[in-house]
Amino acid sequence: MVCYGCTETVRRTPEEVEQLVSEQLLFETDFVTEDTYQKRLAHCFSCDQLDYDTTCRVCGCFVQFRARLSQKACPHIENKKWDKVNT
């Protein structure tokens, strides 16, 4: 299935993603450890629902953002890769 709403403008360079994620993380407070973040990203980068090496096809967010937040879980419908961290 192809997302007909997506265009070349949804593709971001790694530098653009880093900047956008950094800006949004300023509004957040509950983060996972670096180790948990890296494990989550590893799952995301091997997932069949990852587009452009940045974007989760299930929820539409940058995985580099979602994976940092403790209250977020993998949104994969059929095969969740990771869960939220209970604090």
mmCIF file of N, CA and C in Angstrom:
data_model
loop_
_atom_site.group_PDB
_atom_site.id
_atom_site.type_symbol
_atom_site.label_atom_id
_atom_site.label_comp_id
_atom_site.label_asym_id
_atom_site.label_seq_id
_atom_site.Cartn_x
_atom_site.Cartn_y
_atom_site.Cartn_z
ATOM 1 N N MET A 1 0.845 -1.175 0.000
ATOM 2 C CA MET A 1 0.000 0.000 0.000
ATOM 3 C C MET A 1 0.891 1.240 0.000
ATOM 4 N N VAL A 2 0.516 2.219 -0.763
ATOM 5 C CA VAL A 2 1.270 3.456 -0.882
ATOM 6 C C VAL A 2 0.486 4.589 -0.230
ATOM 7 N N CYS A 3 1.185 5.408 0.503
ATOM 8 C CA CYS A 3 0.557 6.590 1.101
ATOM 9 C C CYS A 3 0.589 7.703 0.061
ATOM 10 N N TYR A 4 -0.546 8.012 -0.512
ATOM 11 C CA TYR A 4 -0.595 9.024 -1.560
ATOM 12 C C TYR A 4 -0.503 10.446 -1.015
ATOM 13 N N GLY A 5 -0.567 10.602 0.287
ATOM 14 C CA GLY A 5 -0.430 11.924 0.879
ATOM 15 C C GLY A 5 1.019 12.343 1.060
ATOM 16 N N CYS A 6 1.936 11.383 0.969
ATOM 17 C CA CYS A 6 3.350 11.682 1.168
ATOM 18 C C CYS A 6 4.003 12.161 -0.118
ATOM 19 N N THR A 7 4.883 13.092 0.034
ATOM 20 C CA THR A 7 5.638 13.615 -1.093
ATOM 21 C C THR A 7 7.093 13.709 -0.693
ATOM 22 N N GLU A 8 7.911 14.162 -1.584
ATOM 23 C CA GLU A 8 9.328 14.343 -1.276
ATOM 24 C C GLU A 8 9.535 15.274 -0.082
ATOM 25 N N THR A 9 8.583 16.162 0.206
ATOM 26 C CA THR A 9 8.761 17.113 1.295
ATOM 27 C C THR A 9 8.729 16.456 2.669
ATOM 28 N N VAL A 10 8.269 15.203 2.757
ATOM 29 C CA VAL A 10 8.262 14.543 4.059
ATOM 30 C C VAL A 10 9.610 13.943 4.392
ATOM 31 N N ARG A 11 10.483 13.854 3.426
ATOM 32 C CA ARG A 11 11.821 13.319 3.670
ATOM 33 C C ARG A 11 12.687 14.390 4.322
ATOM 34 N N ARG A 12 13.374 13.996 5.376
ATOM 35 C CA ARG A 12 14.236 14.917 6.110
ATOM 36 C C ARG A 12 15.630 14.337 6.218
ATOM 37 N N THR A 13 16.620 15.197 6.196
ATOM 38 C CA THR A 13 17.998 14.748 6.396
ATOM 39 C C THR A 13 18.171 14.390 7.869
ATOM 40 N N PRO A 14 19.196 13.607 8.184
ATOM 41 C CA PRO A 14 19.451 13.310 9.602
ATOM 42 C C PRO A 14 19.631 14.576 10.437
ATOM 43 N N GLU A 15 20.253 15.587 9.863
ATOM 44 C CA GLU A 15 20.449 16.850 10.589
ATOM 45 C C GLU A 15 19.110 17.553 10.854
ATOM 46 N N GLU A 16 18.232 17.534 9.874
ATOM 47 C CA GLU A 16 16.908 18.155 10.058
ATOM 48 C C GLU A 16 16.114 17.414 11.122
ATOM 49 N N VAL A 17 16.156 16.089 11.080
ATOM 50 C CA VAL A 17 15.446 15.294 12.081
ATOM 51 C C VAL A 17 15.987 15.592 13.469
ATOM 52 N N GLU A 18 17.303 15.621 13.602
ATOM 53 C CA GLU A 18 17.919 15.918 14.897
ATOM 54 C C GLU A 18 17.467 17.275 15.430
ATOM 55 N N GLN A 19 17.442 18.275 14.574
ATOM 56 C CA GLN A 19 17.016 19.610 14.979
ATOM 57 C C GLN A 19 15.547 19.626 15.390
ATOM 58 N N LEU A 20 14.687 19.035 14.581
ATOM 59 C CA LEU A 20 13.254 19.007 14.885
ATOM 60 C C LEU A 20 12.964 18.239 16.174
ATOM 61 N N VAL A 21 13.616 17.115 16.349
ATOM 62 C CA VAL A 21 13.420 16.316 17.556
ATOM 63 C C VAL A 21 13.942 17.073 18.779
ATOM 64 N N SER A 22 15.101 17.671 18.666
ATOM 65 C CA SER A 22 15.669 18.447 19.784
ATOM 66 C C SER A 22 14.734 19.557 20.224
ATOM 67 N N GLU A 23 14.167 20.246 19.265
ATOM 68 C CA GLU A 23 13.231 21.336 19.586
ATOM 69 C C GLU A 23 11.997 20.810 20.306
ATOM 70 N N GLN A 24 11.451 19.705 19.837
ATOM 71 C CA GLN A 24 10.235 19.164 20.452
ATOM 72 C C GLN A 24 10.517 18.586 21.833
ATOM 73 N N LEU A 25 11.699 18.016 22.029
ATOM 74 C CA LEU A 25 12.036 17.433 23.328
ATOM 75 C C LEU A 25 12.147 18.482 24.425
ATOM 76 N N LEU A 26 12.286 19.744 24.063
ATOM 77 C CA LEU A 26 12.313 20.815 25.062
ATOM 78 C C LEU A 26 11.006 20.904 25.836
ATOM 79 N N PHE A 27 9.933 20.377 25.255
ATOM 80 C CA PHE A 27 8.616 20.425 25.885
ATOM 81 C C PHE A 27 8.294 19.159 26.668
ATOM 82 N N GLU A 28 9.231 18.238 26.760
ATOM 83 C CA GLU A 28 9.015 16.953 27.420
ATOM 84 C C GLU A 28 9.868 16.844 28.681
ATOM 85 N N THR A 29 9.473 15.934 29.582
ATOM 86 C CA THR A 29 10.219 15.786 30.827
ATOM 87 C C THR A 29 10.582 14.344 31.173
ATOM 88 N N ASP A 30 9.835 13.380 30.707
ATOM 89 C CA ASP A 30 10.054 11.984 31.097
ATOM 90 C C ASP A 30 10.736 11.200 29.983
ATOM 91 N N PHE A 31 12.037 11.005 30.140
ATOM 92 C CA PHE A 31 12.842 10.344 29.125
ATOM 93 C C PHE A 31 13.326 8.981 29.599
ATOM 94 N N VAL A 32 13.618 8.107 28.656
ATOM 95 C CA VAL A 32 14.221 6.823 28.980
ATOM 96 C C VAL A 32 15.735 7.001 29.067
ATOM 97 N N THR A 33 16.404 5.998 29.604
ATOM 98 C CA THR A 33 17.863 6.039 29.661
ATOM 99 C C THR A 33 18.425 5.932 28.243
ATOM 100 N N GLU A 34 19.680 6.279 28.094
ATOM 101 C CA GLU A 34 20.330 6.185 26.783
ATOM 102 C C GLU A 34 20.344 4.744 26.283
ATOM 103 N N ASP A 35 20.565 3.798 27.185
ATOM 104 C CA ASP A 35 20.577 2.385 26.808
ATOM 105 C C ASP A 35 19.206 1.950 26.261
ATOM 106 N N THR A 36 18.147 2.320 26.956
ATOM 107 C CA THR A 36 16.788 1.987 26.502
ATOM 108 C C THR A 36 16.487 2.664 25.176
ATOM 109 N N TYR A 37 16.897 3.906 25.044
ATOM 110 C CA TYR A 37 16.697 4.641 23.791
ATOM 111 C C TYR A 37 17.369 3.921 22.625
ATOM 112 N N GLN A 38 18.608 3.507 22.805
ATOM 113 C CA GLN A 38 19.334 2.825 21.732
ATOM 114 C C GLN A 38 18.688 1.488 21.377
ATOM 115 N N LYS A 39 18.206 0.761 22.378
ATOM 116 C CA LYS A 39 17.520 -0.511 22.123
ATOM 117 C C LYS A 39 16.221 -0.280 21.360
ATOM 118 N N ARG A 40 15.479 0.734 21.747
ATOM 119 C CA ARG A 40 14.238 1.059 21.042
ATOM 120 C C ARG A 40 14.522 1.425 19.587
ATOM 121 N N LEU A 41 15.518 2.273 19.382
ATOM 122 C CA LEU A 41 15.861 2.680 18.017
ATOM 123 C C LEU A 41 16.276 1.485 17.166
ATOM 124 N N ALA A 42 17.021 0.562 17.758
ATOM 125 C CA ALA A 42 17.440 -0.623 17.010
ATOM 126 C C ALA A 42 16.213 -1.385 16.508
ATOM 127 N N HIS A 43 15.188 -1.502 17.353
ATOM 128 C CA HIS A 43 13.951 -2.156 16.919
ATOM 129 C C HIS A 43 13.284 -1.354 15.805
ATOM 130 N N CYS A 44 13.229 -0.056 15.977
ATOM 131 C CA CYS A 44 12.584 0.800 14.973
ATOM 132 C C CYS A 44 13.295 0.699 13.624
ATOM 133 N N PHE A 45 14.621 0.725 13.647
ATOM 134 C CA PHE A 45 15.379 0.709 12.398
ATOM 135 C C PHE A 45 15.306 -0.637 11.681
ATOM 136 N N SER A 46 14.884 -1.680 12.381
ATOM 137 C CA SER A 46 14.718 -2.984 11.730
ATOM 138 C C SER A 46 13.245 -3.293 11.441
ATOM 139 N N CYS A 47 12.380 -2.346 11.692
ATOM 140 C CA CYS A 47 10.931 -2.559 11.559
ATOM 141 C C CYS A 47 10.456 -2.395 10.110
ATOM 142 N N ASP A 48 9.472 -3.192 9.738
ATOM 143 C CA ASP A 48 8.878 -3.118 8.407
ATOM 144 C C ASP A 48 7.980 -1.894 8.230
ATOM 145 N N GLN A 49 7.745 -1.166 9.293
ATOM 146 C CA GLN A 49 6.877 0.012 9.235
ATOM 147 C C GLN A 49 7.658 1.329 9.293
ATOM 148 N N LEU A 50 8.961 1.280 9.041
ATOM 149 C CA LEU A 50 9.790 2.487 9.061
ATOM 150 C C LEU A 50 9.949 3.039 7.652
ATOM 151 N N ASP A 51 9.667 4.306 7.484
ATOM 152 C CA ASP A 51 9.843 4.988 6.202
ATOM 153 C C ASP A 51 10.965 6.007 6.310
ATOM 154 N N TYR A 52 11.746 6.128 5.257
ATOM 155 C CA TYR A 52 12.787 7.158 5.117
ATOM 156 C C TYR A 52 13.844 7.108 6.211
ATOM 157 N N ASP A 53 13.944 6.005 6.934
ATOM 158 C CA ASP A 53 14.869 5.867 8.070
ATOM 159 C C ASP A 53 14.577 6.868 9.186
ATOM 160 N N THR A 54 13.380 7.412 9.207
ATOM 161 C CA THR A 54 13.045 8.401 10.226
ATOM 162 C C THR A 54 11.621 8.279 10.768
ATOM 163 N N THR A 55 10.686 7.826 9.945
ATOM 164 C CA THR A 55 9.272 7.996 10.246
ATOM 165 C C THR A 55 8.537 6.671 10.418
ATOM 166 N N CYS A 56 7.812 6.568 11.520
ATOM 167 C CA CYS A 56 6.984 5.393 11.775
ATOM 168 C C CYS A 56 5.735 5.492 10.905
ATOM 169 N N ARG A 57 5.520 4.494 10.081
ATOM 170 C CA ARG A 57 4.365 4.485 9.203
ATOM 171 C C ARG A 57 3.057 4.288 9.982
ATOM 172 N N VAL A 58 3.122 3.693 11.176
ATOM 173 C CA VAL A 58 1.928 3.435 11.970
ATOM 174 C C VAL A 58 1.395 4.719 12.602
ATOM 175 N N CYS A 59 2.286 5.489 13.242
ATOM 176 C CA CYS A 59 1.821 6.681 13.960
ATOM 177 C C CYS A 59 2.222 7.993 13.292
ATOM 178 N N GLY A 60 3.182 7.941 12.361
ATOM 179 C CA GLY A 60 3.579 9.150 11.642
ATOM 180 C C GLY A 60 4.636 9.998 12.310
ATOM 181 N N CYS A 61 5.140 9.559 13.460
ATOM 182 C CA CYS A 61 6.125 10.376 14.163
ATOM 183 C C CYS A 61 7.553 9.980 13.794
ATOM 184 N N PHE A 62 8.490 10.853 14.117
ATOM 185 C CA PHE A 62 9.901 10.510 13.987
ATOM 186 C C PHE A 62 10.223 9.503 15.092
ATOM 187 N N VAL A 63 10.813 8.377 14.730
ATOM 188 C CA VAL A 63 11.115 7.365 15.743
ATOM 189 C C VAL A 63 12.130 7.883 16.751
ATOM 190 N N GLN A 64 13.000 8.806 16.327
ATOM 191 C CA GLN A 64 13.992 9.366 17.244
ATOM 192 C C GLN A 64 13.330 10.169 18.364
ATOM 193 N N PHE A 65 12.127 10.656 18.138
ATOM 194 C CA PHE A 65 11.375 11.373 19.161
ATOM 195 C C PHE A 65 10.624 10.388 20.057
ATOM 196 N N ARG A 66 9.830 9.541 19.437
ATOM 197 C CA ARG A 66 8.994 8.610 20.196
ATOM 198 C C ARG A 66 9.834 7.703 21.096
ATOM 199 N N ALA A 67 10.971 7.243 20.593
ATOM 200 C CA ALA A 67 11.800 6.312 21.359
ATOM 201 C C ALA A 67 12.416 6.951 22.603
ATOM 202 N N ARG A 68 12.508 8.257 22.654
ATOM 203 C CA ARG A 68 13.081 8.969 23.820
ATOM 204 C C ARG A 68 12.112 9.071 24.995
ATOM 205 N N LEU A 69 10.823 8.969 24.725
ATOM 206 C CA LEU A 69 9.821 9.269 25.749
ATOM 207 C C LEU A 69 9.382 8.020 26.509
ATOM 208 N N SER A 70 9.490 8.092 27.827
ATOM 209 C CA SER A 70 9.180 6.923 28.656
ATOM 210 C C SER A 70 7.719 6.509 28.568
ATOM 211 N N GLN A 71 6.805 7.430 28.371
ATOM 212 C CA GLN A 71 5.382 7.096 28.367
ATOM 213 C C GLN A 71 4.887 6.566 27.022
ATOM 214 N N LYS A 72 5.770 6.507 26.023
ATOM 215 C CA LYS A 72 5.390 6.015 24.700
ATOM 216 C C LYS A 72 5.729 4.538 24.558
ATOM 217 N N ALA A 73 4.938 3.855 23.742
ATOM 218 C CA ALA A 73 5.182 2.459 23.401
ATOM 219 C C ALA A 73 5.231 2.348 21.889
ATOM 220 N N CYS A 74 5.769 1.262 21.418
ATOM 221 C CA CYS A 74 5.779 1.005 19.987
ATOM 222 C C CYS A 74 4.329 0.919 19.501
ATOM 223 N N PRO A 75 3.980 1.644 18.434
ATOM 224 C CA PRO A 75 2.591 1.642 17.970
ATOM 225 C C PRO A 75 2.268 0.528 16.971
ATOM 226 N N HIS A 76 3.229 -0.348 16.706
ATOM 227 C CA HIS A 76 3.011 -1.426 15.726
ATOM 228 C C HIS A 76 1.774 -2.222 16.126
ATOM 229 N N ILE A 77 0.863 -2.387 15.231
ATOM 230 C CA ILE A 77 -0.418 -3.016 15.532
ATOM 231 C C ILE A 77 -0.283 -4.523 15.743
ATOM 232 N N GLU A 78 0.466 -5.185 14.900
ATOM 233 C CA GLU A 78 0.554 -6.641 14.948
ATOM 234 C C GLU A 78 1.695 -7.171 15.805
ATOM 235 N N ASN A 79 2.737 -6.368 15.993
ATOM 236 C CA ASN A 79 3.932 -6.872 16.659
ATOM 237 C C ASN A 79 4.682 -5.757 17.373
ATOM 238 N N LYS A 80 4.185 -5.368 18.547
ATOM 239 C CA LYS A 80 4.849 -4.308 19.321
ATOM 240 C C LYS A 80 6.294 -4.692 19.600
ATOM 241 N N LYS A 81 7.200 -3.744 19.359
ATOM 242 C CA LYS A 81 8.624 -4.001 19.543
ATOM 243 C C LYS A 81 9.109 -3.609 20.939
ATOM 244 N N TRP A 82 8.447 -2.622 21.561
ATOM 245 C CA TRP A 82 8.839 -2.180 22.895
ATOM 246 C C TRP A 82 7.656 -1.493 23.579
ATOM 247 N N ASP A 83 7.694 -1.485 24.903
ATOM 248 C CA ASP A 83 6.613 -0.921 25.712
ATOM 249 C C ASP A 83 7.058 0.336 26.432
ATOM 250 N N LYS A 84 6.078 1.048 26.973
ATOM 251 C CA LYS A 84 6.407 2.233 27.754
ATOM 252 C C LYS A 84 7.109 1.809 29.034
ATOM 253 N N VAL A 85 7.814 2.735 29.628
ATOM 254 C CA VAL A 85 8.542 2.486 30.871
ATOM 255 C C VAL A 85 7.663 2.960 32.006
ATOM 256 N N ASN A 86 7.373 2.077 32.921
ATOM 257 C CA ASN A 86 6.567 2.441 34.084
ATOM 258 C C ASN A 86 7.443 3.159 35.095
ATOM 259 N N THR A 87 7.010 4.346 35.465
ATOM 260 C CA THR A 87 7.785 5.117 36.449
ATOM 261 C C THR A 87 7.023 5.260 37.733
#
